[in-house]
PDB file of N, CA and C in Angstrom:
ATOM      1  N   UNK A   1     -21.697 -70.021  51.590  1.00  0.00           N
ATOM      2  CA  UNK A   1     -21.445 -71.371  51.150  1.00  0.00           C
ATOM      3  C   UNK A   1     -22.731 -72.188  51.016  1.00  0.00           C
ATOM      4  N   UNK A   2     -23.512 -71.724  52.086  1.00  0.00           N
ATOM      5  CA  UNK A   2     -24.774 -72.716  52.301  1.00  0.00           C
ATOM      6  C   UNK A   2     -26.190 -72.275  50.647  1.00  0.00           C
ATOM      7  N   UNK A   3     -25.734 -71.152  50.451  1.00  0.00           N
ATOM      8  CA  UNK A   3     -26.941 -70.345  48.824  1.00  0.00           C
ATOM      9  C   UNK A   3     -26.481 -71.272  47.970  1.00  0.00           C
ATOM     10  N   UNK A   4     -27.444 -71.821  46.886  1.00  0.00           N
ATOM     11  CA  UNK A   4     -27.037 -72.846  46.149  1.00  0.00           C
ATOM     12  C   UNK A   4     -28.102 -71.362  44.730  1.00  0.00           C
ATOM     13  N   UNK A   5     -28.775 -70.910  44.998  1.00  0.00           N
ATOM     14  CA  UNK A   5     -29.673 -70.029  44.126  1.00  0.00           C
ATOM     15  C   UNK A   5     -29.814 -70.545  43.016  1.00  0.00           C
ATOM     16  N   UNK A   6     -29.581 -70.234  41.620  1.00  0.00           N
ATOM     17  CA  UNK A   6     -30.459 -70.797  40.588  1.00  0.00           C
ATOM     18  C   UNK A   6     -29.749 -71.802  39.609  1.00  0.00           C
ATOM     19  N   UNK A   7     -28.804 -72.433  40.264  1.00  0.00           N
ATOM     20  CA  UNK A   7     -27.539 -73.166  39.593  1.00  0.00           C
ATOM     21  C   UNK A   7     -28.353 -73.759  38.843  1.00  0.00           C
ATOM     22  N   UNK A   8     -29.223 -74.445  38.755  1.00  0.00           N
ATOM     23  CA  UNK A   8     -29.851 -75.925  38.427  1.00  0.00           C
ATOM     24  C   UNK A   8     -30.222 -75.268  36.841  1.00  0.00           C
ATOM     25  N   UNK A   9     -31.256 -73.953  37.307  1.00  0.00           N
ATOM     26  CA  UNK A   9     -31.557 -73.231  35.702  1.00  0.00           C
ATOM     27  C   UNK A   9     -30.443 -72.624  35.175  1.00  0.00           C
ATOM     28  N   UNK A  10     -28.744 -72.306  35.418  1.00  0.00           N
ATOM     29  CA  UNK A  10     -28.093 -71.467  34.847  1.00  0.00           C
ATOM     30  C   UNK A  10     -27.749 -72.497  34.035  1.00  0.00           C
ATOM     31  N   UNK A  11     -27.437 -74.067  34.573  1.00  0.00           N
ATOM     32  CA  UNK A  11     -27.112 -75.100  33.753  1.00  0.00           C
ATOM     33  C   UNK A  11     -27.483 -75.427  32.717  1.00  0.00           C
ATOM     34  N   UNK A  12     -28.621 -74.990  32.301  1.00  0.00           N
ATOM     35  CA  UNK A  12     -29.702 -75.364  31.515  1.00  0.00           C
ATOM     36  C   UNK A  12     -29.899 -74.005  30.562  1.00  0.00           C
ATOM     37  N   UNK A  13     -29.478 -73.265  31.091  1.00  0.00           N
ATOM     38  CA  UNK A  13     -30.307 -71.639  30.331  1.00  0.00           C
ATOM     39  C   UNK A  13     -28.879 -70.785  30.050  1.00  0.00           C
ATOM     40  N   UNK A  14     -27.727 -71.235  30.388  1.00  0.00           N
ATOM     41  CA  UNK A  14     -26.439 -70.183  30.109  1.00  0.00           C
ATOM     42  C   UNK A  14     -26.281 -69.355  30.980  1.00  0.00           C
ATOM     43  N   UNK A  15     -27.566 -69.363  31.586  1.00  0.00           N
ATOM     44  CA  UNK A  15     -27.906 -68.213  33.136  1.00  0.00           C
ATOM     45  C   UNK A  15     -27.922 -66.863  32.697  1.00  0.00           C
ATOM     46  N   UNK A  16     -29.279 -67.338  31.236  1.00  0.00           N
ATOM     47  CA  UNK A  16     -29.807 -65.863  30.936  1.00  0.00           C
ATOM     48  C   UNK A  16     -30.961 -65.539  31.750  1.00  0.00           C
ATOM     49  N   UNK A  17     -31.775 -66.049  32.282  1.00  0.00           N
ATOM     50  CA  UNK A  17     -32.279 -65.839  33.064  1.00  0.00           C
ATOM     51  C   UNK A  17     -32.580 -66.238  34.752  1.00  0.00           C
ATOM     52  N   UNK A  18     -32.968 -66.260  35.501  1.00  0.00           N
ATOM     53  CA  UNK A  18     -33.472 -66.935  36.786  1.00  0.00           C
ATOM     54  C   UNK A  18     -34.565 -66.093  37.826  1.00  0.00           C
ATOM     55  N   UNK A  19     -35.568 -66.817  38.397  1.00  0.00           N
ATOM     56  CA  UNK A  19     -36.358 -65.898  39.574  1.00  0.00           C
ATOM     57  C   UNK A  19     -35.985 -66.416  40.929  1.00  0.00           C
ATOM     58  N   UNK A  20     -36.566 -65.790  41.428  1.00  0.00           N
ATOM     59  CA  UNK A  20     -36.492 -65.728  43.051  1.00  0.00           C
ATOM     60  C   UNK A  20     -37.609 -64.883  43.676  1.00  0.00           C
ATOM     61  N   UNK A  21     -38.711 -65.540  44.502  1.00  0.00           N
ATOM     62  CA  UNK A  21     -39.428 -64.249  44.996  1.00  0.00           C
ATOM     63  C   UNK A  21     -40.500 -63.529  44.191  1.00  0.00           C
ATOM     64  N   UNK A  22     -40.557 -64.273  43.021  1.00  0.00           N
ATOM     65  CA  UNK A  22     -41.839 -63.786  41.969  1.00  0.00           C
ATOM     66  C   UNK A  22     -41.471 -62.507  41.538  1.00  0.00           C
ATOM     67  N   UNK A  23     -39.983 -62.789  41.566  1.00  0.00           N
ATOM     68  CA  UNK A  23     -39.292 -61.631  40.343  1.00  0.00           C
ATOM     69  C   UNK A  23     -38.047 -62.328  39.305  1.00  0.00           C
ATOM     70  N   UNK A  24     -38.714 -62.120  38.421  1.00  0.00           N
ATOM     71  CA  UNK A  24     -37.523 -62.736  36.737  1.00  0.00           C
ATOM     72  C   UNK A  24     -36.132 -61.971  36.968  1.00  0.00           C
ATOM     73  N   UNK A  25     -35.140 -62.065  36.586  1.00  0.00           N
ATOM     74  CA  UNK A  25     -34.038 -61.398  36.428  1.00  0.00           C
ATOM     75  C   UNK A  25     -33.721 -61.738  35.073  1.00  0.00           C
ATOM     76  N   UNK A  26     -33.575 -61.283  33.958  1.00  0.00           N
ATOM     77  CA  UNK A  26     -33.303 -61.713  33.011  1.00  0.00           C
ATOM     78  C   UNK A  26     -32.548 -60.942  32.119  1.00  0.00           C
ATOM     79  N   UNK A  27     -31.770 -61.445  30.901  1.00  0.00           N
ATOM     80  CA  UNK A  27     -30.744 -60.838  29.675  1.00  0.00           C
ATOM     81  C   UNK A  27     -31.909 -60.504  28.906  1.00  0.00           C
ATOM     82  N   UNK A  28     -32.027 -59.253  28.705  1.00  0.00           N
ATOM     83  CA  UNK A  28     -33.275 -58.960  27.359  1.00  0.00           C
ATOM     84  C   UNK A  28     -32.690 -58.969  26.144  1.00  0.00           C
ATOM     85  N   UNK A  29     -33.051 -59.729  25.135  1.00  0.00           N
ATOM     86  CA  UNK A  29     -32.391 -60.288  23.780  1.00  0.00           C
ATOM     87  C   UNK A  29     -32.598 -59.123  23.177  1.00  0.00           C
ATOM     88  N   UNK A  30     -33.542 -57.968  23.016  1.00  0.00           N
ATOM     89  CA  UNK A  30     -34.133 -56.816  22.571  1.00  0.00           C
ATOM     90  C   UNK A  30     -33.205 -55.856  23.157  1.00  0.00           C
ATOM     91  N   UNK A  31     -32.508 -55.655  23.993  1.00  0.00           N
ATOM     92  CA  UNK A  31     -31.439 -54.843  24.313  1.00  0.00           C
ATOM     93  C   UNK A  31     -30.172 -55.251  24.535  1.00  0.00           C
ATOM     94  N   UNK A  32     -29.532 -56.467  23.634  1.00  0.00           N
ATOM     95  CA  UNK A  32     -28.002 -56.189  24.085  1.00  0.00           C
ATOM     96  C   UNK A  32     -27.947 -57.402  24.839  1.00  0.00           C
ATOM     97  N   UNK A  33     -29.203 -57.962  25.648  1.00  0.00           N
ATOM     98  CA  UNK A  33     -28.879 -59.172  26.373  1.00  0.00           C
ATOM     99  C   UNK A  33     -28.335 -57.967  27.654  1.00  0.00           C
ATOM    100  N   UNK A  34     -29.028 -57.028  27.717  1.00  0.00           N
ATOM    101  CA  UNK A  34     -29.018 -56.561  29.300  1.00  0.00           C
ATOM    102  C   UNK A  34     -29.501 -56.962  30.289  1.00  0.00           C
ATOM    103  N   UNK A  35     -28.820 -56.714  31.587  1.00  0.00           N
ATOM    104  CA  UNK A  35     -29.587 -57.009  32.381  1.00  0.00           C
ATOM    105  C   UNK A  35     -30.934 -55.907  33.113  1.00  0.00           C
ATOM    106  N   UNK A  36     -32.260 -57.174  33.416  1.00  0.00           N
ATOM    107  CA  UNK A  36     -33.435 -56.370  34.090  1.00  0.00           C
ATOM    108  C   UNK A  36     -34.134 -56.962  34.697  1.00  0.00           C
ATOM    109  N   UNK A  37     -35.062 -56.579  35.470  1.00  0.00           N
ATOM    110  CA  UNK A  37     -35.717 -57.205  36.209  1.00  0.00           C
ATOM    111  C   UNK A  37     -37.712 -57.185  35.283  1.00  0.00           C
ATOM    112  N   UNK A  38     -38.175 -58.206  36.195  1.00  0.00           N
ATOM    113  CA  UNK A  38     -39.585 -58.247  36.090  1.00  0.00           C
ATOM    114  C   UNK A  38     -40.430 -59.070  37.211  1.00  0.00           C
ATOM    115  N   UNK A  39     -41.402 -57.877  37.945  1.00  0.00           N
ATOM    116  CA  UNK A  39     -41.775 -58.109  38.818  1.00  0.00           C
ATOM    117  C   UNK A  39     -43.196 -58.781  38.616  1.00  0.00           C
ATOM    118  N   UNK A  40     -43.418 -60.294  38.818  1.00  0.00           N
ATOM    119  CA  UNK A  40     -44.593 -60.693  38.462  1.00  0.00           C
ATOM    120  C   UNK A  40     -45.261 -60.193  39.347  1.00  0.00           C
ATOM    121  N   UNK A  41     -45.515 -59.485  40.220  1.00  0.00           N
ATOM    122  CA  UNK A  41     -46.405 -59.287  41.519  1.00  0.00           C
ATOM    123  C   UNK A  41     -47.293 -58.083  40.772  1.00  0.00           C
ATOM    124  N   UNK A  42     -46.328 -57.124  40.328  1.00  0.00           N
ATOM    125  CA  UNK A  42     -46.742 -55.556  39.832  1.00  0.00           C
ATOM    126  C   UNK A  42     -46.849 -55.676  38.290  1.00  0.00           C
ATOM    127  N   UNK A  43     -46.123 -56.078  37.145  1.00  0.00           N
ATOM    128  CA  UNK A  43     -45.923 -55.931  36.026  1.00  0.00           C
ATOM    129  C   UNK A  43     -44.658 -54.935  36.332  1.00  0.00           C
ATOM    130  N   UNK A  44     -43.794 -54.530  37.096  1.00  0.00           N
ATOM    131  CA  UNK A  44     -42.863 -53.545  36.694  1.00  0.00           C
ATOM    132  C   UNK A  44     -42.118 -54.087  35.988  1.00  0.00           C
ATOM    133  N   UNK A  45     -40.988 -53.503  35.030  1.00  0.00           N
ATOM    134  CA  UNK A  45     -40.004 -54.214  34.871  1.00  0.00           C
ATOM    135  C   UNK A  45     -38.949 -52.899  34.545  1.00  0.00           C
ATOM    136  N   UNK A  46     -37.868 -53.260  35.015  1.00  0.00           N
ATOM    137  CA  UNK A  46     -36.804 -52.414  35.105  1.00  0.00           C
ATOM    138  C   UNK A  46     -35.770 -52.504  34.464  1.00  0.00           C
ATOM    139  N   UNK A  47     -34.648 -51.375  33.833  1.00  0.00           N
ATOM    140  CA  UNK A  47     -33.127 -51.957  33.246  1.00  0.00           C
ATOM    141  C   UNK A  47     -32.208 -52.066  34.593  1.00  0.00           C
ATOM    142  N   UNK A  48     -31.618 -52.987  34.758  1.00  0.00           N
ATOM    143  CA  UNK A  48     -30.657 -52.768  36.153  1.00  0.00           C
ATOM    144  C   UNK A  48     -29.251 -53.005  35.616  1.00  0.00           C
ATOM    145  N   UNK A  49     -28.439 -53.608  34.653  1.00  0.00           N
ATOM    146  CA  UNK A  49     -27.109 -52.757  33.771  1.00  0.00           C
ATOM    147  C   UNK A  49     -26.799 -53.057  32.362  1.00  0.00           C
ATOM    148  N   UNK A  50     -26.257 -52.504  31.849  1.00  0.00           N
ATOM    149  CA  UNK A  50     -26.049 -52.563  30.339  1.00  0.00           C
ATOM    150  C   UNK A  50     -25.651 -54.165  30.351  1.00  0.00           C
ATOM    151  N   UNK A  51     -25.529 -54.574  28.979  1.00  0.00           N
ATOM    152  CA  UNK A  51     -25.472 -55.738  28.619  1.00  0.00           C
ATOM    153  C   UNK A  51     -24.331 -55.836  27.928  1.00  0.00           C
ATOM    154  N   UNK A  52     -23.502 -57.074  27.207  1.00  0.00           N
ATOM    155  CA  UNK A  52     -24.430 -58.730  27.158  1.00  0.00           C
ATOM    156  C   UNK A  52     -24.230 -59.340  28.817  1.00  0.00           C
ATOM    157  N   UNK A  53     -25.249 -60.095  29.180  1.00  0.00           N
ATOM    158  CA  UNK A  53     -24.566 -60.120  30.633  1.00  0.00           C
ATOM    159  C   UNK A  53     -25.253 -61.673  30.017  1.00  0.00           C
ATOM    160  N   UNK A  54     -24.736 -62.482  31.219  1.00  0.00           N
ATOM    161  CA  UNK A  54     -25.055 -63.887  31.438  1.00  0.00           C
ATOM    162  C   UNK A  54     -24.829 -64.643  32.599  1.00  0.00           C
ATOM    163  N   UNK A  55     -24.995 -65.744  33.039  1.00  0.00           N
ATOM    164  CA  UNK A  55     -24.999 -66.431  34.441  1.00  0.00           C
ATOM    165  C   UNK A  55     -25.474 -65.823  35.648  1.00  0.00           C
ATOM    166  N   UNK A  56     -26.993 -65.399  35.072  1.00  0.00           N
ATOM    167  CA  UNK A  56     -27.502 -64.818  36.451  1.00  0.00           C
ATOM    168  C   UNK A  56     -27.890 -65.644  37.639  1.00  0.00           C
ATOM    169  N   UNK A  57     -27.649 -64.924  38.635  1.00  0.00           N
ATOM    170  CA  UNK A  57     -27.956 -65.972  40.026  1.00  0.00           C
ATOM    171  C   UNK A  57     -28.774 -64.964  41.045  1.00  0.00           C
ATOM    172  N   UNK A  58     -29.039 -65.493  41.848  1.00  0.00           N
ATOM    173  CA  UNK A  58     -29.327 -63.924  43.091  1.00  0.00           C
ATOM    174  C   UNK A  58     -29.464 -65.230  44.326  1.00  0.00           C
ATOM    175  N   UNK A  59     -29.548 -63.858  45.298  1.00  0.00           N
ATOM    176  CA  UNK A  59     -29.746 -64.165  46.709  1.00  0.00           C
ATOM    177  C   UNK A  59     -30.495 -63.550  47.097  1.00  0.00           C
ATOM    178  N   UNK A  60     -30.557 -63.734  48.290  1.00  0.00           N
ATOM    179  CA  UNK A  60     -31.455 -63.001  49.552  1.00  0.00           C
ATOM    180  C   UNK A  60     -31.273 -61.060  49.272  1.00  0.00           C
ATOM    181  N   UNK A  61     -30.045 -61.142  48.867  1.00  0.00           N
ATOM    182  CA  UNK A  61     -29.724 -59.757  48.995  1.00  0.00           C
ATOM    183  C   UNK A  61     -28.975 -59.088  47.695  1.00  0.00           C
ATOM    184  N   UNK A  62     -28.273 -59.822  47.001  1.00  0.00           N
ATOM    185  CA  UNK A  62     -27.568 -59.738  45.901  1.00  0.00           C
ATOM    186  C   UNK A  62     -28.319 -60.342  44.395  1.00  0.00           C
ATOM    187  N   UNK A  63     -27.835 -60.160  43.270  1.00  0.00           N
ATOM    188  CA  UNK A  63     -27.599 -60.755  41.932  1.00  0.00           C
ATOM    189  C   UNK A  63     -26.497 -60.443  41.700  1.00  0.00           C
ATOM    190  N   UNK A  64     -26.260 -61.446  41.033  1.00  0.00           N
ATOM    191  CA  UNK A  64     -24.723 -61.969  40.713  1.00  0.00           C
ATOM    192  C   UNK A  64     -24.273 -61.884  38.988  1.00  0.00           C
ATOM    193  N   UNK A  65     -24.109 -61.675  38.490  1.00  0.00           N
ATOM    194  CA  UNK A  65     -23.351 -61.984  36.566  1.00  0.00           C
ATOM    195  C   UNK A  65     -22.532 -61.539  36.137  1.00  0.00           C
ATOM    196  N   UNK A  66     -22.323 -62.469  35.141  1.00  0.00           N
ATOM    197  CA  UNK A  66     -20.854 -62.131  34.319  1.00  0.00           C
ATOM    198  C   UNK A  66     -21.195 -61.138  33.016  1.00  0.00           C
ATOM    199  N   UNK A  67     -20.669 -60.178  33.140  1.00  0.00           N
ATOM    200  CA  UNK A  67     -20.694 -59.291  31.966  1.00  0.00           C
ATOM    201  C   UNK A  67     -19.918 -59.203  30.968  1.00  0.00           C
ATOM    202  N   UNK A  68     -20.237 -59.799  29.429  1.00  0.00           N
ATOM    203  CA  UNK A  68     -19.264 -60.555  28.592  1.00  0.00           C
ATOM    204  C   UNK A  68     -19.127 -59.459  27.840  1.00  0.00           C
ATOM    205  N   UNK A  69     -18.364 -59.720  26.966  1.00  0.00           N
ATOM    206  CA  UNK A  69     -17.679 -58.777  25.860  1.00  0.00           C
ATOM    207  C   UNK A  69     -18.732 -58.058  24.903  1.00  0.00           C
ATOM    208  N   UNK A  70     -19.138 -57.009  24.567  1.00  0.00           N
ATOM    209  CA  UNK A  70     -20.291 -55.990  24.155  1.00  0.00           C
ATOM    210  C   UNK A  70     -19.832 -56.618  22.744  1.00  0.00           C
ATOM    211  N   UNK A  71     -21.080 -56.753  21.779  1.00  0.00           N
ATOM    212  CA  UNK A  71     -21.053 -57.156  20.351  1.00  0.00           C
ATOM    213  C   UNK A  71     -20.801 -55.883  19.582  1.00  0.00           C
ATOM    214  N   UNK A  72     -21.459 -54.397  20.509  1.00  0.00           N
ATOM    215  CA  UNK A  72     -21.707 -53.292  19.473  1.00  0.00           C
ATOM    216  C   UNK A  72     -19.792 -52.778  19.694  1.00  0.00           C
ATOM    217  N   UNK A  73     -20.152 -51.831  18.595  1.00  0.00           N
ATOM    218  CA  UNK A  73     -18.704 -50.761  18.517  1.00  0.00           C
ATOM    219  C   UNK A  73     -19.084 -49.589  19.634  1.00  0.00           C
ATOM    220  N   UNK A  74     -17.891 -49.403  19.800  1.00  0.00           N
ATOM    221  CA  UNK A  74     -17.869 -48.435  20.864  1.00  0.00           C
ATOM    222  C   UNK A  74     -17.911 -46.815  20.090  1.00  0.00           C
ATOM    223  N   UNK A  75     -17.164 -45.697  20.631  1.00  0.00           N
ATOM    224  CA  UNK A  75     -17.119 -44.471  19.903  1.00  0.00           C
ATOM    225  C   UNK A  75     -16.062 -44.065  18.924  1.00  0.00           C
ATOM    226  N   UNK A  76     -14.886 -45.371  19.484  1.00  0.00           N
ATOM    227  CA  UNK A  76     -13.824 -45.326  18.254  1.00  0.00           C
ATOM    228  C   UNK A  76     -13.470 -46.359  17.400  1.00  0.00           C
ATOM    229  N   UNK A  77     -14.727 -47.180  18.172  1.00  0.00           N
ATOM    230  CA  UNK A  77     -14.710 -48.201  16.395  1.00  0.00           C
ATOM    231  C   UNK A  77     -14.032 -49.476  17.678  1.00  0.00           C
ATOM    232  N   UNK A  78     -14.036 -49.977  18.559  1.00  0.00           N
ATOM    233  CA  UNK A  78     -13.470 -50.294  18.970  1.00  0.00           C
ATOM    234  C   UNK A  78     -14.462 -50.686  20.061  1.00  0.00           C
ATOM    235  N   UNK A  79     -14.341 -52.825  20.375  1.00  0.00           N
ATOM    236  CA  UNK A  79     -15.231 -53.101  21.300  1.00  0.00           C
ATOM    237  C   UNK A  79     -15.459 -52.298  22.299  1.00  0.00           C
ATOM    238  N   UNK A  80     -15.989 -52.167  23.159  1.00  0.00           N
ATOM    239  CA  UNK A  80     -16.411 -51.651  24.934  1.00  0.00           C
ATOM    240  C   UNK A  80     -16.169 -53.141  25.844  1.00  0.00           C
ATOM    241  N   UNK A  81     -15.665 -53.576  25.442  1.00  0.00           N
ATOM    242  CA  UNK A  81     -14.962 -54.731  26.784  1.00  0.00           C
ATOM    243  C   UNK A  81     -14.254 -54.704  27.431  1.00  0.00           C
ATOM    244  N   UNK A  82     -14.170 -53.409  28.399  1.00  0.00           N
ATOM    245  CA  UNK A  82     -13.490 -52.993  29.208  1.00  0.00           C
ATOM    246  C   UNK A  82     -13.960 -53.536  30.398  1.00  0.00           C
ATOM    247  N   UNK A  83     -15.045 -53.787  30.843  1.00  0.00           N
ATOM    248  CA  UNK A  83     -15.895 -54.298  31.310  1.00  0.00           C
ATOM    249  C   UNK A  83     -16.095 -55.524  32.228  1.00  0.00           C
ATOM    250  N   UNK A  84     -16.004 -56.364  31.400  1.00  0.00           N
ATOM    251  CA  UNK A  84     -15.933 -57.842  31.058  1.00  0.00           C
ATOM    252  C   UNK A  84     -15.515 -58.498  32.857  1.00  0.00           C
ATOM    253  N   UNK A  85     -16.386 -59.373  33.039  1.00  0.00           N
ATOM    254  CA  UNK A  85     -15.884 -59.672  34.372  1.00  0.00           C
ATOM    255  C   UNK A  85     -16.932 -60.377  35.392  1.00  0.00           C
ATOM    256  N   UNK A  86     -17.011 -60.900  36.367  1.00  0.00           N
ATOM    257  CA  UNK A  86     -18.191 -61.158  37.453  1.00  0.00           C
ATOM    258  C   UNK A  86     -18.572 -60.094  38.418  1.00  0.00           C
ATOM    259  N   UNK A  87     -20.173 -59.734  38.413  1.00  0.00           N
ATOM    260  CA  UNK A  87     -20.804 -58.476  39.262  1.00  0.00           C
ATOM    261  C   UNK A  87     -21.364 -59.266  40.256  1.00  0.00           C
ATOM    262  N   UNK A  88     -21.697 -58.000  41.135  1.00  0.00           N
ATOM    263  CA  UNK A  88     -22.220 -58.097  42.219  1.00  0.00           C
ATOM    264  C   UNK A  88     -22.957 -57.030  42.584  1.00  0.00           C
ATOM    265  N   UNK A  89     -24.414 -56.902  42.516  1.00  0.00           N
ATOM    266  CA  UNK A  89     -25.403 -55.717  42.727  1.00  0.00           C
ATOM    267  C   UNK A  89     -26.321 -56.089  43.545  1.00  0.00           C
ATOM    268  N   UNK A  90     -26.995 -54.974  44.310  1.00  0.00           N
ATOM    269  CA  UNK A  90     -27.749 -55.003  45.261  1.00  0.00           C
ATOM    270  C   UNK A  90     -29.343 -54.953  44.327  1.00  0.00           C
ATOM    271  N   UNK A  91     -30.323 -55.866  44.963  1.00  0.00           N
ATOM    272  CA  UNK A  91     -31.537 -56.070  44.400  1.00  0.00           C
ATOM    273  C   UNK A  91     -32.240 -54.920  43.690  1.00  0.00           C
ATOM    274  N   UNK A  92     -31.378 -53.305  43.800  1.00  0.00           N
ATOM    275  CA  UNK A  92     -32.243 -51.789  43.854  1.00  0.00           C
ATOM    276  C   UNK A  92     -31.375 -51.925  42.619  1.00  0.00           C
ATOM    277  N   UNK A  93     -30.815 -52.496  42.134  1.00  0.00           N
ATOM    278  CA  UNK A  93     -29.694 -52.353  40.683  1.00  0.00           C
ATOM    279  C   UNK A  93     -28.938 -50.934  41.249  1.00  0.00           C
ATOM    280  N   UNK A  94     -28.751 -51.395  42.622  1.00  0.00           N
ATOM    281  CA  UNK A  94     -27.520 -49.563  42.917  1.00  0.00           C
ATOM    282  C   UNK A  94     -26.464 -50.578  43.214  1.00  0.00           C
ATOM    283  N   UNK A  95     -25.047 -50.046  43.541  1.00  0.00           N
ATOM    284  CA  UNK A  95     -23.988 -50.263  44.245  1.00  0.00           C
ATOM    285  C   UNK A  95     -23.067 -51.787  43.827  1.00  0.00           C
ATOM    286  N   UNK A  96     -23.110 -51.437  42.344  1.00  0.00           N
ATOM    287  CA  UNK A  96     -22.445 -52.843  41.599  1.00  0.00           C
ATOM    288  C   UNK A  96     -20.988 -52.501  41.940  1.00  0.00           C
ATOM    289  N   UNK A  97     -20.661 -54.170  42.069  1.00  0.00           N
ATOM    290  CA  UNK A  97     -19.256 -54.135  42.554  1.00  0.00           C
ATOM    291  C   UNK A  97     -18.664 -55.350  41.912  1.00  0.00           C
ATOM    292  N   UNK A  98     -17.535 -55.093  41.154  1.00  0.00           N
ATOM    293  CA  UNK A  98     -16.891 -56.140  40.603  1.00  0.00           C
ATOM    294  C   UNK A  98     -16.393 -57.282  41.344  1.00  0.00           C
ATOM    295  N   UNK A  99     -16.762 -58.466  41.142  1.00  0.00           N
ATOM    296  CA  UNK A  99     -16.088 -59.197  42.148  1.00  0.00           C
ATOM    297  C   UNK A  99     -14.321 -59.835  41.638  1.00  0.00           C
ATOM    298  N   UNK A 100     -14.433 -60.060  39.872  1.00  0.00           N
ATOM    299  CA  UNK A 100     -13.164 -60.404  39.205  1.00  0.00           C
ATOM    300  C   UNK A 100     -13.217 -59.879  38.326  1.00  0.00           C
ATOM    301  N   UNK A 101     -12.008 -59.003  37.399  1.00  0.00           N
ATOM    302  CA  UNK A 101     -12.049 -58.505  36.090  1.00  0.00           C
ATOM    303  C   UNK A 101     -11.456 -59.264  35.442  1.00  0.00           C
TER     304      UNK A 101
END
């Protein structure tokens, strides 16, 4: 109750992006509006899940987003918004867990 995390920029940004900790979390417009990370400390930057995602937040321990309806066709011609819903992943982009579908 008491994490308020990056509300102030999701208001403002759709919550394609937000940092914490001198790491970006961001929707890459170049892939889908996936989600990834970027570590200003190192230059790493990582994919952590398929996209379009939006309203990123994080915590101490978590990132948080909503994963919206995929623009591309799937394999039968047919969105991939099966998906669609609020996540919950651990900072290693392992052990995503839906919080609502």
């Amino acid at each position: 109750d008491a994490v308020t995390g990056n509300t102030t920029g999701n208001l403002n940004n759709k919550g394609l992006f937000c940092e914490k900790d001198d790491i970006l979390y961001f929707a890459n417009g170049y892939d889908n509006n996936s989600l990834y990370y970027y570590n200003a400390n190192n230059g790493s930057c990582k994919k952590l899940a398929d996209g379009p995602v939006s309203s990123i937040n994080t915590d101490d321990n978590y990132i948080y987003f909503v994963r919206e309806a995929s623009r591309s066709k799937g394999t039968f011609g047919m969105s991939s918004n099966n998906f669609v819903g609020i996540y919950r992943m651990d900072k290693k982009g392992k052990q995503e867990n839906t919080i609502h579908h």
